[in-house]
């Protein structure tokens, strides 16, 4: 087989939630030449549209807790019930604006959609750029006063009354934390995930499923939750302007999605020749 390529979504594949047409075209071209191309995202399946999913052979979702290949679900890890209760209680105590992510839906308390919309300038005509990414999150939310029965894979938090790193410290060692990929949200935002799960977990399970060699693994990303997959891939492709720890791993650095960086990456890797 050819290469097996894992591509992050926000800031790598997509520009503010929108996939540039040249990126879609180059993925189709690489797949037609026998390469396997998978989305590898912190987003749950429920926050990836059908139009995006059909571009790929499969997806690693929820930052490694979920794997789907050719329509078959191979991995679906959730927070244990007791730990999930602790996470919700702690976030509620810190007045957090959080969402619980599952493959089928994203869940939130009734006050959360408006807080997210305000923080991300969704629909505002105040000179701030409208956030497409924030809009698709808000539109997808299922709201309820009672989230106790939600079995979730990951938590995305957008605001709290304390820095999220301090909140997350109270959940160690079972729960890991990464800053939000949306840097404008500041230090009171971030993602909580099962500490033993990361994108590389789903990536390596997909590699085993396809019977691929390590030398054929390519990972492309731009955020802190891409560190493990970039470390474990044979070839690490990093987006310009990424945090320094990622750039230090890079075999190749390419422009961001608004400049169709994947087109350059695929050409330099020989995926479209």
mmCIF file of C-alpha atoms in Angstrom, residues 1-182:
data_model
loop_
_atom_site.group_PDB
_atom_site.id
_atom_site.type_symbol
_atom_site.label_atom_id
_atom_site.label_comp_id
_atom_site.label_asym_id
_atom_site.label_seq_id
_atom_site.Cartn_x
_atom_site.Cartn_y
_atom_site.Cartn_z
ATOM 1 C CA UNK A 1 0.000 0.000 0.000
ATOM 2 C CA UNK A 2 0.998 3.668 -0.202
ATOM 3 C CA UNK A 3 1.362 6.119 2.655
ATOM 4 C CA UNK A 4 -1.141 6.401 5.496
ATOM 5 C CA UNK A 5 -1.687 10.074 6.309
ATOM 6 C CA UNK A 6 -3.349 11.523 9.441
ATOM 7 C CA UNK A 7 -4.536 15.132 9.186
ATOM 8 C CA UNK A 8 -5.687 17.416 11.988
ATOM 9 C CA UNK A 9 -8.860 19.430 11.314
ATOM 10 C CA UNK A 10 -8.870 22.928 12.857
ATOM 11 C CA UNK A 11 -5.954 25.031 11.657
ATOM 12 C CA UNK A 12 -4.530 22.274 9.453
ATOM 13 C CA UNK A 13 -7.217 20.954 7.123
ATOM 14 C CA UNK A 14 -9.729 23.745 7.746
ATOM 15 C CA UNK A 15 -9.577 27.531 8.012
ATOM 16 C CA UNK A 16 -12.049 28.598 10.737
ATOM 17 C CA UNK A 17 -14.065 25.434 10.201
ATOM 18 C CA UNK A 18 -14.125 25.581 6.394
ATOM 19 C CA UNK A 19 -12.110 23.184 4.200
ATOM 20 C CA UNK A 20 -10.522 25.067 1.272
ATOM 21 C CA UNK A 21 -11.461 23.451 -2.088
ATOM 22 C CA UNK A 22 -7.782 22.821 -2.986
ATOM 23 C CA UNK A 23 -7.441 20.727 0.182
ATOM 24 C CA UNK A 24 -10.446 18.590 -0.741
ATOM 25 C CA UNK A 25 -9.089 18.142 -4.256
ATOM 26 C CA UNK A 26 -5.611 17.101 -3.159
ATOM 27 C CA UNK A 27 -7.001 14.547 -0.694
ATOM 28 C CA UNK A 28 -9.130 12.974 -3.431
ATOM 29 C CA UNK A 29 -6.103 12.883 -5.733
ATOM 30 C CA UNK A 30 -3.887 11.196 -3.134
ATOM 31 C CA UNK A 31 -6.542 8.578 -2.358
ATOM 32 C CA UNK A 32 -6.940 7.836 -6.061
ATOM 33 C CA UNK A 33 -3.223 6.999 -6.111
ATOM 34 C CA UNK A 34 -3.588 4.378 -3.384
ATOM 35 C CA UNK A 35 -2.728 6.361 -0.263
ATOM 36 C CA UNK A 36 -4.922 6.086 2.815
ATOM 37 C CA UNK A 37 -5.934 9.488 4.203
ATOM 38 C CA UNK A 38 -7.585 9.794 7.632
ATOM 39 C CA UNK A 39 -8.849 12.779 9.570
ATOM 40 C CA UNK A 40 -7.216 12.908 13.023
ATOM 41 C CA UNK A 41 -9.016 15.498 15.096
ATOM 42 C CA UNK A 42 -9.825 16.560 18.613
ATOM 43 C CA UNK A 43 -13.413 16.997 17.466
ATOM 44 C CA UNK A 44 -15.939 14.222 18.076
ATOM 45 C CA UNK A 45 -17.608 12.624 15.071
ATOM 46 C CA UNK A 46 -20.714 14.698 15.842
ATOM 47 C CA UNK A 47 -18.810 17.923 15.060
ATOM 48 C CA UNK A 48 -17.473 16.745 11.704
ATOM 49 C CA UNK A 49 -19.904 17.164 8.812
ATOM 50 C CA UNK A 50 -20.784 14.432 6.343
ATOM 51 C CA UNK A 51 -19.208 16.556 3.604
ATOM 52 C CA UNK A 52 -15.863 16.439 5.414
ATOM 53 C CA UNK A 53 -16.015 12.785 6.481
ATOM 54 C CA UNK A 54 -16.572 11.524 2.929
ATOM 55 C CA UNK A 55 -13.232 13.009 1.891
ATOM 56 C CA UNK A 56 -11.422 10.441 4.037
ATOM 57 C CA UNK A 57 -10.925 6.696 4.442
ATOM 58 C CA UNK A 58 -11.825 7.141 8.086
ATOM 59 C CA UNK A 59 -11.289 9.316 11.119
ATOM 60 C CA UNK A 60 -9.619 9.380 14.496
ATOM 61 C CA UNK A 61 -11.912 11.538 16.616
ATOM 62 C CA UNK A 62 -12.150 12.895 20.159
ATOM 63 C CA UNK A 63 -8.338 13.272 20.245
ATOM 64 C CA UNK A 64 -7.795 9.533 19.947
ATOM 65 C CA UNK A 65 -10.783 8.128 21.850
ATOM 66 C CA UNK A 66 -12.686 7.224 18.667
ATOM 67 C CA UNK A 67 -11.709 5.434 15.450
ATOM 68 C CA UNK A 68 -13.866 4.772 12.430
ATOM 69 C CA UNK A 69 -12.538 3.215 9.214
ATOM 70 C CA UNK A 70 -14.598 2.629 6.092
ATOM 71 C CA UNK A 71 -17.771 3.136 8.146
ATOM 72 C CA UNK A 72 -16.786 0.611 10.852
ATOM 73 C CA UNK A 73 -16.277 1.819 14.438
ATOM 74 C CA UNK A 74 -13.092 0.237 15.810
ATOM 75 C CA UNK A 75 -12.683 2.294 19.010
ATOM 76 C CA UNK A 76 -15.045 4.289 21.227
ATOM 77 C CA UNK A 77 -13.562 5.151 24.647
ATOM 78 C CA UNK A 78 -15.675 7.034 27.223
ATOM 79 C CA UNK A 79 -15.017 8.478 30.683
ATOM 80 C CA UNK A 80 -15.933 5.976 33.436
ATOM 81 C CA UNK A 81 -19.162 7.049 35.140
ATOM 82 C CA UNK A 82 -17.600 7.979 38.505
ATOM 83 C CA UNK A 83 -14.866 10.021 36.872
ATOM 84 C CA UNK A 84 -17.405 11.704 34.609
ATOM 85 C CA UNK A 85 -19.409 12.747 37.672
ATOM 86 C CA UNK A 86 -16.283 14.278 39.244
ATOM 87 C CA UNK A 87 -15.434 16.191 36.070
ATOM 88 C CA UNK A 88 -18.929 17.687 35.728
ATOM 89 C CA UNK A 89 -19.117 18.623 39.416
ATOM 90 C CA UNK A 90 -15.731 20.361 39.321
ATOM 91 C CA UNK A 91 -16.532 22.290 36.145
ATOM 92 C CA UNK A 92 -19.908 23.364 37.524
ATOM 93 C CA UNK A 93 -18.202 24.548 40.712
ATOM 94 C CA UNK A 94 -15.950 26.760 38.554
ATOM 95 C CA UNK A 95 -18.856 28.206 36.546
ATOM 96 C CA UNK A 96 -17.403 26.631 33.403
ATOM 97 C CA UNK A 97 -18.897 26.940 29.922
ATOM 98 C CA UNK A 98 -18.221 23.406 28.762
ATOM 99 C CA UNK A 99 -19.522 20.843 26.315
ATOM 100 C CA UNK A 100 -19.531 17.062 26.687
ATOM 101 C CA UNK A 101 -18.526 15.387 23.445
ATOM 102 C CA UNK A 102 -19.865 12.073 22.182
ATOM 103 C CA UNK A 103 -19.763 10.528 18.694
ATOM 104 C CA UNK A 104 -23.480 11.214 18.206
ATOM 105 C CA UNK A 105 -23.964 14.624 19.833
ATOM 106 C CA UNK A 106 -22.430 17.397 21.926
ATOM 107 C CA UNK A 107 -24.187 18.250 25.174
ATOM 108 C CA UNK A 108 -24.278 21.411 27.292
ATOM 109 C CA UNK A 109 -26.197 23.201 29.996
ATOM 110 C CA UNK A 110 -28.821 25.762 28.816
ATOM 111 C CA UNK A 111 -26.648 28.827 29.514
ATOM 112 C CA UNK A 112 -23.613 27.522 27.606
ATOM 113 C CA UNK A 113 -24.568 28.201 23.954
ATOM 114 C CA UNK A 114 -24.962 31.940 24.521
ATOM 115 C CA UNK A 115 -21.664 32.117 26.423
ATOM 116 C CA UNK A 116 -19.811 30.320 23.621
ATOM 117 C CA UNK A 117 -21.439 32.526 20.986
ATOM 118 C CA UNK A 118 -20.377 35.652 22.870
ATOM 119 C CA UNK A 119 -16.814 34.452 23.466
ATOM 120 C CA UNK A 120 -16.354 33.497 19.808
ATOM 121 C CA UNK A 121 -18.228 36.475 18.336
ATOM 122 C CA UNK A 122 -20.727 34.208 16.583
ATOM 123 C CA UNK A 123 -23.168 36.322 14.609
ATOM 124 C CA UNK A 124 -21.914 39.621 16.060
ATOM 125 C CA UNK A 125 -21.593 42.694 13.874
ATOM 126 C CA UNK A 126 -19.109 44.563 16.052
ATOM 127 C CA UNK A 127 -16.057 44.495 13.840
ATOM 128 C CA UNK A 128 -14.910 41.141 15.205
ATOM 129 C CA UNK A 129 -14.484 38.323 12.703
ATOM 130 C CA UNK A 130 -17.450 35.965 12.773
ATOM 131 C CA UNK A 131 -16.295 32.564 13.945
ATOM 132 C CA UNK A 132 -17.472 29.796 11.635
ATOM 133 C CA UNK A 133 -15.959 27.259 14.014
ATOM 134 C CA UNK A 134 -17.906 28.645 16.967
ATOM 135 C CA UNK A 135 -21.096 28.755 14.951
ATOM 136 C CA UNK A 136 -21.015 25.093 14.049
ATOM 137 C CA UNK A 137 -20.415 24.162 17.684
ATOM 138 C CA UNK A 138 -23.317 26.272 18.943
ATOM 139 C CA UNK A 139 -25.676 24.949 16.263
ATOM 140 C CA UNK A 140 -24.887 21.341 17.165
ATOM 141 C CA UNK A 141 -25.442 21.584 20.918
ATOM 142 C CA UNK A 142 -28.101 19.595 22.753
ATOM 143 C CA UNK A 143 -28.961 21.444 25.944
ATOM 144 C CA UNK A 144 -30.234 20.013 29.203
ATOM 145 C CA UNK A 145 -30.249 20.922 32.892
ATOM 146 C CA UNK A 146 -29.321 17.319 33.667
ATOM 147 C CA UNK A 147 -26.130 15.996 32.032
ATOM 148 C CA UNK A 148 -25.655 13.152 34.516
ATOM 149 C CA UNK A 149 -26.562 10.426 32.013
ATOM 150 C CA UNK A 150 -24.268 11.631 29.220
ATOM 151 C CA UNK A 151 -21.467 9.130 28.556
ATOM 152 C CA UNK A 152 -18.772 11.317 27.010
ATOM 153 C CA UNK A 153 -15.380 10.910 25.330
ATOM 154 C CA UNK A 154 -13.898 14.353 25.954
ATOM 155 C CA UNK A 155 -14.708 17.800 27.351
ATOM 156 C CA UNK A 156 -14.117 21.123 25.626
ATOM 157 C CA UNK A 157 -14.261 24.127 27.929
ATOM 158 C CA UNK A 158 -14.560 27.726 26.714
ATOM 159 C CA UNK A 159 -14.540 29.747 29.942
ATOM 160 C CA UNK A 160 -14.339 29.376 33.730
ATOM 161 C CA UNK A 161 -13.674 31.410 36.858
ATOM 162 C CA UNK A 162 -10.097 30.093 37.092
ATOM 163 C CA UNK A 163 -7.355 29.031 34.668
ATOM 164 C CA UNK A 164 -8.192 25.629 33.237
ATOM 165 C CA UNK A 165 -4.741 24.254 34.003
ATOM 166 C CA UNK A 166 -5.456 24.825 37.708
ATOM 167 C CA UNK A 167 -8.861 23.172 37.423
ATOM 168 C CA UNK A 168 -7.410 20.218 35.530
ATOM 169 C CA UNK A 169 -4.733 19.684 38.199
ATOM 170 C CA UNK A 170 -7.517 18.607 40.554
ATOM 171 C CA UNK A 171 -8.371 15.712 38.226
ATOM 172 C CA UNK A 172 -4.901 14.236 37.842
ATOM 173 C CA UNK A 173 -3.692 11.605 37.188
ATOM 174 C CA UNK A 174 -6.803 10.215 35.490
ATOM 175 C CA UNK A 175 -7.481 13.264 33.313
ATOM 176 C CA UNK A 176 -5.145 15.103 30.935
ATOM 177 C CA UNK A 177 -5.353 18.704 29.782
ATOM 178 C CA UNK A 178 -4.334 20.694 26.705
ATOM 179 C CA UNK A 179 -4.893 24.415 26.084
ATOM 180 C CA UNK A 180 -7.607 25.312 23.607
ATOM 181 C CA UNK A 181 -6.536 25.346 19.951
ATOM 182 C CA UNK A 182 -8.414 28.669 19.793
#
